[in-house]
Short mmCIF file of C-alpha atoms and ligand atoms in Angstrom, two decimals:
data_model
loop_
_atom_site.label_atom_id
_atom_site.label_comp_id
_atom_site.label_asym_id
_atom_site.label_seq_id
_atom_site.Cartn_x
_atom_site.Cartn_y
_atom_site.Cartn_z
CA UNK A 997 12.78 -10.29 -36.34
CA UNK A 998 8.99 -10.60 -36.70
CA UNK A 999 6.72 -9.59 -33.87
CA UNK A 1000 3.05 -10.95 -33.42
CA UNK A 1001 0.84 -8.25 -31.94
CA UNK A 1002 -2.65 -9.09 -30.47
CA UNK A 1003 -4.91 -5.86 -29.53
CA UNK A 1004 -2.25 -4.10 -32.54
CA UNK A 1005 -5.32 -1.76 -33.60
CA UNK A 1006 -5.93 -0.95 -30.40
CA UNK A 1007 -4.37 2.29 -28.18
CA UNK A 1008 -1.06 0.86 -26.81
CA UNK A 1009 -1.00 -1.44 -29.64
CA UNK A 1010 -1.23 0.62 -32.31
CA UNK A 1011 1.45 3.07 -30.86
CA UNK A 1012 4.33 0.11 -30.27
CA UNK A 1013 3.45 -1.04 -33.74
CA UNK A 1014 4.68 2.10 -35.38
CA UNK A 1015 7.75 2.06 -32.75
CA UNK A 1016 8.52 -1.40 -33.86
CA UNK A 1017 8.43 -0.26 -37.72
CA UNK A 1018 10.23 2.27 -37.35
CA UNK A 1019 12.65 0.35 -35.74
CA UNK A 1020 13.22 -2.32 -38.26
CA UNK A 1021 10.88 -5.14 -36.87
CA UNK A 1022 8.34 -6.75 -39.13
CA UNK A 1023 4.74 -6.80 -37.27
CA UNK A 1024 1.81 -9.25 -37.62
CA UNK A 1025 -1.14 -7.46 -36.37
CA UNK A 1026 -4.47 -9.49 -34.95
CA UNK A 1027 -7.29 -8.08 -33.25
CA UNK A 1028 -11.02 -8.72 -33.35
CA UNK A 1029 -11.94 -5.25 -33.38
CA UNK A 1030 -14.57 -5.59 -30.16
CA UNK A 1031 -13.11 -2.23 -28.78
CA UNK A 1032 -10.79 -0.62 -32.20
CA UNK A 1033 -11.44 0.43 -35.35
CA UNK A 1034 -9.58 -1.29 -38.62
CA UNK A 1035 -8.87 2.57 -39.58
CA UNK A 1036 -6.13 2.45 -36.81
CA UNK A 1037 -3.96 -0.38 -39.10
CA UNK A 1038 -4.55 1.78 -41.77
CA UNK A 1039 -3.17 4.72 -39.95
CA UNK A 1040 0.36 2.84 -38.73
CA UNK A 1041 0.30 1.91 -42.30
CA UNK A 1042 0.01 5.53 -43.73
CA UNK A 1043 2.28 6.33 -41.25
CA UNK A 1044 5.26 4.56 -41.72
CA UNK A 1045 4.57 3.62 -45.54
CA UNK A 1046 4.80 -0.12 -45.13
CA UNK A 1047 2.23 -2.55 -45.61
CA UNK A 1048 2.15 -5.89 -42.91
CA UNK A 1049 -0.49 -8.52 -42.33
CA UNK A 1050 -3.43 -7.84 -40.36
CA UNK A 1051 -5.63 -10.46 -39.40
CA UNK A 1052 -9.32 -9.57 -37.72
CA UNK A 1053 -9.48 -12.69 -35.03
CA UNK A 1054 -10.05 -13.60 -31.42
CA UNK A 1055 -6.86 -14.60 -29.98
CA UNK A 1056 -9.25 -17.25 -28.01
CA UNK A 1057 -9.49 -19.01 -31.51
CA UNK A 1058 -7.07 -21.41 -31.53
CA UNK A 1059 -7.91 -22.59 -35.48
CA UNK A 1060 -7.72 -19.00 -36.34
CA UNK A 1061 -4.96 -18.25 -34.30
CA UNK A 1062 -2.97 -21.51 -35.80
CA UNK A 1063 -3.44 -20.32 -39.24
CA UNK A 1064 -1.49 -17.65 -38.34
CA UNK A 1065 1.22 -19.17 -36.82
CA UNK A 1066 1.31 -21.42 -39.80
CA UNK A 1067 1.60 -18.64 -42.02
CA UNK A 1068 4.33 -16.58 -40.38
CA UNK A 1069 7.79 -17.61 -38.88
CA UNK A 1070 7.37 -15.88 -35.54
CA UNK A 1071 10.17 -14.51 -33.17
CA UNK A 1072 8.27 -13.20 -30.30
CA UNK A 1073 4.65 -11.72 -29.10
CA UNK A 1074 3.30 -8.55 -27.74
CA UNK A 1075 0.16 -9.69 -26.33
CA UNK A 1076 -2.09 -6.80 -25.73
CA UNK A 1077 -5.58 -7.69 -26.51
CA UNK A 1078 -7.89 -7.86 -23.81
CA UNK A 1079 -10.52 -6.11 -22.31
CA UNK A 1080 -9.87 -3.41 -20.26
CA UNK A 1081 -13.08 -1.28 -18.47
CA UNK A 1082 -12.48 -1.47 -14.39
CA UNK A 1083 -16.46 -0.66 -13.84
CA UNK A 1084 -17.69 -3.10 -16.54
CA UNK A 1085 -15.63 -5.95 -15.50
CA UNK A 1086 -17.97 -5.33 -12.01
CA UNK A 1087 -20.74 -6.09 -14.09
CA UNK A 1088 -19.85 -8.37 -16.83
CA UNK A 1089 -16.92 -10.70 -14.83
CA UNK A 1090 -17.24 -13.42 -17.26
CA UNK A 1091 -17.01 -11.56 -20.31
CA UNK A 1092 -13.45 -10.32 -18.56
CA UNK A 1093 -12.30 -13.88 -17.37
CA UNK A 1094 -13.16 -15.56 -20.49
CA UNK A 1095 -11.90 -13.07 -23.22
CA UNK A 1096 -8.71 -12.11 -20.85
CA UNK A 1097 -7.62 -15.59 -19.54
CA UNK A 1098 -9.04 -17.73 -22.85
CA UNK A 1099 -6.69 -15.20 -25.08
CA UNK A 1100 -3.87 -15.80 -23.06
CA UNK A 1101 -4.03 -19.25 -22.18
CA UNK A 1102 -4.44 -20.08 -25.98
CA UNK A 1103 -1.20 -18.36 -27.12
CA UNK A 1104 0.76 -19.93 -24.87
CA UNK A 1105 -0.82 -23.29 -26.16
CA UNK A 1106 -0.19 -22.14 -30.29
CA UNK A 1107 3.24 -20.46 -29.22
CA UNK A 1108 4.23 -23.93 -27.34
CA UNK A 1109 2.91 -25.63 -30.68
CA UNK A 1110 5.27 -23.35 -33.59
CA UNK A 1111 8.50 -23.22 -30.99
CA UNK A 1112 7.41 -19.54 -30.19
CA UNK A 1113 9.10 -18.96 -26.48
CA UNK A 1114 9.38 -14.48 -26.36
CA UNK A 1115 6.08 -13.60 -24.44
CA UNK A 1116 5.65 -9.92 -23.58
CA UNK A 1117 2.28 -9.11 -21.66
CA UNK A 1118 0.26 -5.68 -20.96
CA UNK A 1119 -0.39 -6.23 -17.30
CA UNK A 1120 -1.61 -3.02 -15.08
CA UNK A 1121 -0.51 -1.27 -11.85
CA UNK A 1122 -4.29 -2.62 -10.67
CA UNK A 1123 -2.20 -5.86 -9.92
CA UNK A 1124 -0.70 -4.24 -6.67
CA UNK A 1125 -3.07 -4.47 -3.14
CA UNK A 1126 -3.79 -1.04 -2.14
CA UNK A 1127 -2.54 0.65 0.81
CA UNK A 1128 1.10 -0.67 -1.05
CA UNK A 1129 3.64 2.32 0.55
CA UNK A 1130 4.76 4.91 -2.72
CA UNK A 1131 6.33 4.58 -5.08
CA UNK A 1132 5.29 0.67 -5.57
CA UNK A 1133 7.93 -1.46 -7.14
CA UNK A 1134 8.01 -4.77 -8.44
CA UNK A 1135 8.41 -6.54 -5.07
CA UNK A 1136 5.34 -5.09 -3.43
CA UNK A 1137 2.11 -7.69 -2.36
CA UNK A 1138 -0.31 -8.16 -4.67
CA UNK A 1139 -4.07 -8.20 -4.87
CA UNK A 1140 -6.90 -6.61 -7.22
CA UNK A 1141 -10.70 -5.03 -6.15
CA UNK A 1142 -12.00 -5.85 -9.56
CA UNK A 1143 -12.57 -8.45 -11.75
CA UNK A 1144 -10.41 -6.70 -14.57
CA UNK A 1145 -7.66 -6.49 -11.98
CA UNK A 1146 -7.95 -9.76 -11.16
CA UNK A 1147 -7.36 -10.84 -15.01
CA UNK A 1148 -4.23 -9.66 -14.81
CA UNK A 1149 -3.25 -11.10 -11.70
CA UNK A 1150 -4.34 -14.49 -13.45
CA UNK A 1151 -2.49 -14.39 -16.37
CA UNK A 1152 0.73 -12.95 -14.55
CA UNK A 1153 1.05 -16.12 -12.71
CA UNK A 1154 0.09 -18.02 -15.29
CA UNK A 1155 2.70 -16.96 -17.31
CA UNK A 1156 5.10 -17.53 -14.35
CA UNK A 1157 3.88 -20.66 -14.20
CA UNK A 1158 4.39 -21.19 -18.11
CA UNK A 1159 8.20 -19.94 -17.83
CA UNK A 1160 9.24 -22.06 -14.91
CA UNK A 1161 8.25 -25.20 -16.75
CA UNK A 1162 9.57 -24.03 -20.13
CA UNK A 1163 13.20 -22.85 -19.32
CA UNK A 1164 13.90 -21.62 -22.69
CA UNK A 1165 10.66 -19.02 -22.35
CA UNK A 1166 11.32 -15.50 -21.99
CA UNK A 1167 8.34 -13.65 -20.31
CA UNK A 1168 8.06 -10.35 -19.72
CA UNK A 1169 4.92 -8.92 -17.75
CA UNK A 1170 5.10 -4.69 -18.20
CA UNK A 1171 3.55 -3.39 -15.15
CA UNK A 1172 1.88 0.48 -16.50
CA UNK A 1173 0.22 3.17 -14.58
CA UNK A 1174 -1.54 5.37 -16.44
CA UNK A 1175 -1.24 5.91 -20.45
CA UNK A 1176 -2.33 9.07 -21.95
CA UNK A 1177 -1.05 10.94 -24.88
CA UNK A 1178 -0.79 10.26 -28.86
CA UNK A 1179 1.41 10.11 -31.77
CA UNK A 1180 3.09 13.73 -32.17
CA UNK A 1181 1.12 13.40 -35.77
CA UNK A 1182 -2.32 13.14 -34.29
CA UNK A 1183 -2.71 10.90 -36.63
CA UNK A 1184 -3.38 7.47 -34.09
CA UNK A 1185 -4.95 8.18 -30.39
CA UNK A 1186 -6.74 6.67 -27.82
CA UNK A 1187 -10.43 6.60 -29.19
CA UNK A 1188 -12.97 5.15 -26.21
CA UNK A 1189 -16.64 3.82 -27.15
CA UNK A 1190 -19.46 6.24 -25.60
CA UNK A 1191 -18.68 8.57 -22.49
CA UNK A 1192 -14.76 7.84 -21.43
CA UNK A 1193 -13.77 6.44 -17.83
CA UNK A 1194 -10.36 7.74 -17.26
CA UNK A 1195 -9.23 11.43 -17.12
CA UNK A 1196 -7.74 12.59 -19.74
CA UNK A 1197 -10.15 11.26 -22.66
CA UNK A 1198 -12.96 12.93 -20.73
CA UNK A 1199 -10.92 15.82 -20.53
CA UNK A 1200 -10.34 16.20 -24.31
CA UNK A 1201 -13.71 15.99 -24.97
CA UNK A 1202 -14.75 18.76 -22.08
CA UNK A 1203 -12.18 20.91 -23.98
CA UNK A 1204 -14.17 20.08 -27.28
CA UNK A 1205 -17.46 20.26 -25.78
CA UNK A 1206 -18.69 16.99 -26.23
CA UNK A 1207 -19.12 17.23 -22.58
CA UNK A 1208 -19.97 20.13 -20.22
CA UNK A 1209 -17.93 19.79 -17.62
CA UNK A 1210 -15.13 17.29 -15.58
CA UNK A 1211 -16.49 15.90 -12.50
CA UNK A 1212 -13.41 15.62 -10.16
CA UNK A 1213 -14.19 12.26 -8.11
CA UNK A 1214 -13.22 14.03 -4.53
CA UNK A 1215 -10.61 16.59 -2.74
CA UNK A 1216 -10.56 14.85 0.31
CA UNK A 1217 -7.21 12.25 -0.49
CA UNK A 1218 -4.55 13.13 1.36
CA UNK A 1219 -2.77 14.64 -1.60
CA UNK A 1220 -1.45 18.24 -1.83
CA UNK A 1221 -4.25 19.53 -3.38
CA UNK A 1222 -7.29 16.64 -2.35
CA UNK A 1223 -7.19 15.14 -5.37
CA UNK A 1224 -6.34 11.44 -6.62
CA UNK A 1225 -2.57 11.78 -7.68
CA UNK A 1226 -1.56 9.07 -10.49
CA UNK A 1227 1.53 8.18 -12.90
CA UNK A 1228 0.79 9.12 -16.28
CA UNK A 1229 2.89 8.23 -18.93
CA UNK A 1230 3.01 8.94 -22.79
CA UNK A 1231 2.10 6.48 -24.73
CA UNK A 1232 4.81 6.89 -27.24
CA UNK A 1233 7.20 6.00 -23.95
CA UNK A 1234 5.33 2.68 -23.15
CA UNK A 1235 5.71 2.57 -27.02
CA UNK A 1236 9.28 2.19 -26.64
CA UNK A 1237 9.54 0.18 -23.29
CA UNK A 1238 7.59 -2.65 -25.32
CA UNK A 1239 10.73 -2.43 -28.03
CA UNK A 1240 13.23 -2.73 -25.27
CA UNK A 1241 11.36 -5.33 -23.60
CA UNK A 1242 11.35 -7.35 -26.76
CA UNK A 1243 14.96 -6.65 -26.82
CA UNK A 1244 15.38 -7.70 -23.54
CA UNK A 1245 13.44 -10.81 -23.51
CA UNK A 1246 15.48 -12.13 -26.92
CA UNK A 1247 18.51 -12.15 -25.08
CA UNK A 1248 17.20 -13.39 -22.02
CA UNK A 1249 15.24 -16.46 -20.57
CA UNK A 1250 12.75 -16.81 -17.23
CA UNK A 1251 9.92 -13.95 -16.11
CA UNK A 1252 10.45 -10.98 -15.17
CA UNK A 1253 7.36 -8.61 -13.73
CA UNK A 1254 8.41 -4.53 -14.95
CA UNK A 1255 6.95 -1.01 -13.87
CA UNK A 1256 6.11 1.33 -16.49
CA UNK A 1257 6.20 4.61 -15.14
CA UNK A 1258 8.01 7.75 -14.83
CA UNK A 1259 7.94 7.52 -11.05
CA UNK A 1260 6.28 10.91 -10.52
CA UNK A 1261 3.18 11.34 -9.66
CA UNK A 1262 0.34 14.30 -10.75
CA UNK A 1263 -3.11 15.60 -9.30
CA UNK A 1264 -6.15 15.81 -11.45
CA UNK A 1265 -5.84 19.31 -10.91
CA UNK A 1266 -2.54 19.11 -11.77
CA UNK A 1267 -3.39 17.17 -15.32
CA UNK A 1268 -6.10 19.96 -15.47
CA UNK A 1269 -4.29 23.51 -15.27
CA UNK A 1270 -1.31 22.05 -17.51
CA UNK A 1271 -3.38 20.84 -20.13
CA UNK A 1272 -5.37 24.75 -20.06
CA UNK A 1273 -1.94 26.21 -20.02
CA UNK A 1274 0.08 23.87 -22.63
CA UNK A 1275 -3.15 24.15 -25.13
CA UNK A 1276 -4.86 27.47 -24.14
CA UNK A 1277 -8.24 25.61 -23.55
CA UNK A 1278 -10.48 26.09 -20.96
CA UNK A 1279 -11.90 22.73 -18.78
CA UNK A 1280 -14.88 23.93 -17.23
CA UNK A 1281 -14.78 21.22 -13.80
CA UNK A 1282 -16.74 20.42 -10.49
CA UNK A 1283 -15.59 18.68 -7.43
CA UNK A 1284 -17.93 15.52 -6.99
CA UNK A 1285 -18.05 12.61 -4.48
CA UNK A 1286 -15.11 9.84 -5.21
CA UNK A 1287 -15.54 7.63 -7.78
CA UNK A 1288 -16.07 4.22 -5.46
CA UNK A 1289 -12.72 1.82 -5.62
CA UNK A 1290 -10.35 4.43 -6.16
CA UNK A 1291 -7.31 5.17 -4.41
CA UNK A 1292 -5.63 8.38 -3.09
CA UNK A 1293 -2.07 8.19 -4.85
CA UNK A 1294 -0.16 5.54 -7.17
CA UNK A 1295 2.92 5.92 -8.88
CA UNK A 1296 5.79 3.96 -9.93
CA UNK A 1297 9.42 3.15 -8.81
CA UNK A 1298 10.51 2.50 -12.43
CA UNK A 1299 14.34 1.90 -11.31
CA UNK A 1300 13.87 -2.30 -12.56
CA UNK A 1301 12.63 -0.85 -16.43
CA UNK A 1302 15.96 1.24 -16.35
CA UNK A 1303 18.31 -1.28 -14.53
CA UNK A 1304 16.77 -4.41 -16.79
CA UNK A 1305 15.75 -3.07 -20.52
CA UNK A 1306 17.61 0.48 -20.00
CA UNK A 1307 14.27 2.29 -20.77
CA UNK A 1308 13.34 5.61 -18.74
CA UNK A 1309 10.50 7.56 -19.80
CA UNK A 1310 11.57 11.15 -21.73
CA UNK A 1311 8.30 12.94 -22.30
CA UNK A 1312 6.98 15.12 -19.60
CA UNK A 1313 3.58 16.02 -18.89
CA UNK A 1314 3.20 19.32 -21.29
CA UNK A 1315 3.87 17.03 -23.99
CA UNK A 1316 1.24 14.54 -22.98
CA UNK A 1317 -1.33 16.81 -22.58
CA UNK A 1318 -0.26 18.62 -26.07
CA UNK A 1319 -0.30 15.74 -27.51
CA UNK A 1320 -3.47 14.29 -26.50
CA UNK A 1321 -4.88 17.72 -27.56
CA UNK A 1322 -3.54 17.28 -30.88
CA UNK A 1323 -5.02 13.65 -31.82
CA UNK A 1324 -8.79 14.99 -30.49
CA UNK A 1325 -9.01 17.77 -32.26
CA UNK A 1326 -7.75 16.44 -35.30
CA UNK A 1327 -9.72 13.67 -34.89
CA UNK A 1328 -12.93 15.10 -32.77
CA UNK A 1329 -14.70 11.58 -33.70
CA UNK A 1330 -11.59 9.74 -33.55
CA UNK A 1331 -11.31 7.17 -36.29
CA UNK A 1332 -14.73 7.87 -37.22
CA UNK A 1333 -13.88 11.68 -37.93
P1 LIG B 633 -7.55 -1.18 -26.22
O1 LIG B 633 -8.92 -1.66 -25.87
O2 LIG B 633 -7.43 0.08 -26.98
O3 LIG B 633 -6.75 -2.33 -27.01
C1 LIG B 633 -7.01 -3.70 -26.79
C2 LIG B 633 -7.26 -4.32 -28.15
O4 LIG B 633 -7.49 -5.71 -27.99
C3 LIG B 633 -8.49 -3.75 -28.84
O5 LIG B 633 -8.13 -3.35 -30.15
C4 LIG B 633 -9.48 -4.90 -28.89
O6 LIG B 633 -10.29 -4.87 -30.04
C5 LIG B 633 -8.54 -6.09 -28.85
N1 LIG B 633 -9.11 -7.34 -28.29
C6 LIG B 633 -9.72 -7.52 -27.09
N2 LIG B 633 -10.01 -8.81 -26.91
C7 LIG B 633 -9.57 -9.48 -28.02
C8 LIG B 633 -9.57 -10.83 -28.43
N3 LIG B 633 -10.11 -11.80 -27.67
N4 LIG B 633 -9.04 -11.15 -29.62
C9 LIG B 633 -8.49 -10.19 -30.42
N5 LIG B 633 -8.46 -8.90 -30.08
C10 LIG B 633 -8.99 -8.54 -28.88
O7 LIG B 633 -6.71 -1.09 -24.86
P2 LIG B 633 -5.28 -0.47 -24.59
O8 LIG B 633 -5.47 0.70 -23.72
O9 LIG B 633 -4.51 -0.35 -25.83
O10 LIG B 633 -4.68 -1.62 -23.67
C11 LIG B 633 -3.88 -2.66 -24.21
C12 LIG B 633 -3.58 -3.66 -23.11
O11 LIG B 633 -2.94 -2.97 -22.03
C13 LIG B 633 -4.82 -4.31 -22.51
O12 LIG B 633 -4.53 -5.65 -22.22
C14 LIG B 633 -5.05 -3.52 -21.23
O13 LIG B 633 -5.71 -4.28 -20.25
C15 LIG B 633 -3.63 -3.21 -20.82
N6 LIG B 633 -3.52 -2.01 -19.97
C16 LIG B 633 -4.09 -0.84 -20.39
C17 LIG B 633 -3.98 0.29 -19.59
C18 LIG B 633 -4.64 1.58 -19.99
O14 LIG B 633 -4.89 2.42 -19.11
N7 LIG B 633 -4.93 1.83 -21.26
C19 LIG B 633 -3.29 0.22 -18.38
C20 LIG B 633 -2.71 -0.99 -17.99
C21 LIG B 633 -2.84 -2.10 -18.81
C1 LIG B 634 -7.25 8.89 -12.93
C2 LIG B 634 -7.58 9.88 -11.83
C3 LIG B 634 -9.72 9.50 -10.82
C4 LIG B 634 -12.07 10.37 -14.40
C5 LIG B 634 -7.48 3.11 -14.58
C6 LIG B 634 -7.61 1.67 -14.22
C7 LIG B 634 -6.25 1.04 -14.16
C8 LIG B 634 -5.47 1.28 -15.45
C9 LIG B 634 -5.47 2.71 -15.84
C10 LIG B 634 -5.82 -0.59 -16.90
C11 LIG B 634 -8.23 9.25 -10.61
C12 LIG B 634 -9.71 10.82 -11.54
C13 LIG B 634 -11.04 10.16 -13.51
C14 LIG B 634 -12.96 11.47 -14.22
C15 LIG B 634 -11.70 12.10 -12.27
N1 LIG B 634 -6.07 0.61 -16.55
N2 LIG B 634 -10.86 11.03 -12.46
N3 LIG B 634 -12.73 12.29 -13.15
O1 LIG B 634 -8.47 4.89 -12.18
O2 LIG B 634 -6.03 5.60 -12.09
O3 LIG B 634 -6.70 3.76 -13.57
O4 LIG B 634 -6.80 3.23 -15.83
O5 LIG B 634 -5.09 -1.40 -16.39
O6 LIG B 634 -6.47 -0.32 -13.94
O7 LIG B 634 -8.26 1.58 -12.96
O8 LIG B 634 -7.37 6.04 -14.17
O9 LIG B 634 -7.98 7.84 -15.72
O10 LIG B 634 -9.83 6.56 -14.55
O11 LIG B 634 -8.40 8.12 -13.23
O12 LIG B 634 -11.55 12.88 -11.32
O13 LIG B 634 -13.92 11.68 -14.98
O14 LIG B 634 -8.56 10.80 -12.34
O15 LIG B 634 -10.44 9.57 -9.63
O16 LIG B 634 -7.76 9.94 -9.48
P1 LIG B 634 -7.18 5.08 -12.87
P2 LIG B 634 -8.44 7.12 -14.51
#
């Protein structure tokens, strides 16, 4: 079975790839590099010790996208490319709707083109309205406070749209919270541009001291210990829910909206004082004012992930925050090292 992957050199993407290797599946990789590095393809390569076609495109080509298609018989897609910064979708909402709805919409149209009916799609816990009760599942009302959020909100119901006309489409749209961790071989990672936005990649780099210090945005939630509480999840686990979702989804036919989570939820203190203990690092912090648009606590009820594609997340948070060690200071540059 051969599996198309847009965003395939990027974070998530580069971690299902080697999961779907190592699993058996053949992979076509495209991404336009606007937030990865080419080493990354280079890496799964090394990795695994197989060679597979990587094209650098924007999935909003359709010519170049066609070519591809042309080229390759294609089972199903993993469609992960996008762009994904909350604070500079505030600023740059075009850049967001454009790239994140043009990419999708013109997959559909090239998948609807070559026969291609398996759609998988890397959409975000952002989708659900805040002030949802805990844990959130599937059912729960929907409604973003950025434009990123609102991308994904888009394409979900456009591809809901795109499965109830096309009964012989199988869509799945994976809901995940928060991804953090690496490949155990530090040899692939998450590797932001400039000064990270989310936790733990600003943590790494405190522990390096590429930064002085963690600001804590607020201890004033109503959490046990003040501070935001979130579900983070290895990315090796999400790694494997794509797999089972592709499983899932070849056996299957209509749309089906999944949680990726592990269902419990952790303090940024929490992430903080396991990731000193688990590495023996120290992560100088400060409290500081909340970060404006964030919430108090989210976390998953991932009981639909287990009932539908009989996935259930196995690592725990010592291993996340080892293993997020691990790829930083192998790689204190990350693929630039
Ligand atoms: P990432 O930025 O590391 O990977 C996305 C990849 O897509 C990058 O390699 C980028 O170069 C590529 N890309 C972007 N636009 C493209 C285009 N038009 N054509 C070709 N390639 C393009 O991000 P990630 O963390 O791996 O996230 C993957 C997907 O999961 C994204 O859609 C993201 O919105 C979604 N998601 C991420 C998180 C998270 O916290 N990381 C959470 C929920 C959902
Ligand atoms: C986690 C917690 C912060 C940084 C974002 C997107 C979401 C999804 C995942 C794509 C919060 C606190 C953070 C820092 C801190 N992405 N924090 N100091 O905001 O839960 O989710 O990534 O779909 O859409 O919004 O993740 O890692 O930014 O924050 O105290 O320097 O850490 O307040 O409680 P978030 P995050």
């Amino acid at each position: 079975m051969t599996i198309l992957v847009t965003g395939g050199a990027g974070y998530i993407g580069s971690h299902t790839c080697v999961k779907l290797l190592e699993e058996g599946y053949d992979i076509i990789v495209v991404d336009n590099l606007v937030n990865s590095n080419e080493k990354a393809v280079g890496r799964i390569q090394e990795l695994i010790g197989k060679i597979f076609p990587f094209y650098r495109l924007d999935v909003c080509d359709v010519d170049a996208l066609r070519k591809v298609f042309q080229n390759h018989q294609i089972d199903c897609v993993i469609h992960f490319a996008g762009l994904k910064a909350v604070g500079e979708s505030v600023s740059k909402p075009l850049e967001y709707y454009s790239n994140n709805l043009i990419s999708t919409i013109t997959l559909c149209k090239v998948m609807k083109e070559y026969g291609v009916t398996c759609f998988i799609f890397s959409s975000s816990a952002t989708v659900y309205k805040p002030g949802s009760s805990m844990p959130v599942n599937e059912t729960a009302e929907l409604g973003c406070t950025n434009p990123y959020g609102w991308t994904k909100y888009m394409c979900e119901q456009i591809l809901r749209d795109v499965a109830l006309t096309n009964p012989d489409w199988s869509v799945v749209l994976l809901r995940y919270f928060n991804p953090i961790g690496a490949h155990e071989s530090g040899q692939i990672g998450e590797d932001p541009t400039g000064i990270p936005n989310n936790l733990v990649p600003y943590i790494t780099q405190t522990a390096l001291g590429k930064l002085e210090k963690l600001y804590v945005f607020g201890n004033d939630y109503d959490t046990k210990d003040g501070t935001g509480v979130r579900d983070y999840i290895h990315v090796q686990d999400l790694a494997q829910g794509h797999v089972d979702a592709v499983n899932f989804a070849s056996k299957t036919t209509g749309c089906e909206e999944i949680n990726l989570g592990t269902g419990i939820g952790y303090s940024v203190l929490d992430i903080v004082s396991t990731f000193e203990k688990v590495n023996g690092v120290k992560v100088p912090y400060e409290i500081s004012p909340r970060r404006p648009g964030d919430i108090g606590t989210v976390y998953a009820d991932a009981t639909k992930a287990s009932r539908l594609l009989k996935w259930k997340a196995e690592k725990d948070l010592e291993d996340m925050c080892r293993d997020s060690w691990r790829w930083q200071k192998q790689n204190p540059n990350g693929y630039n090292t």
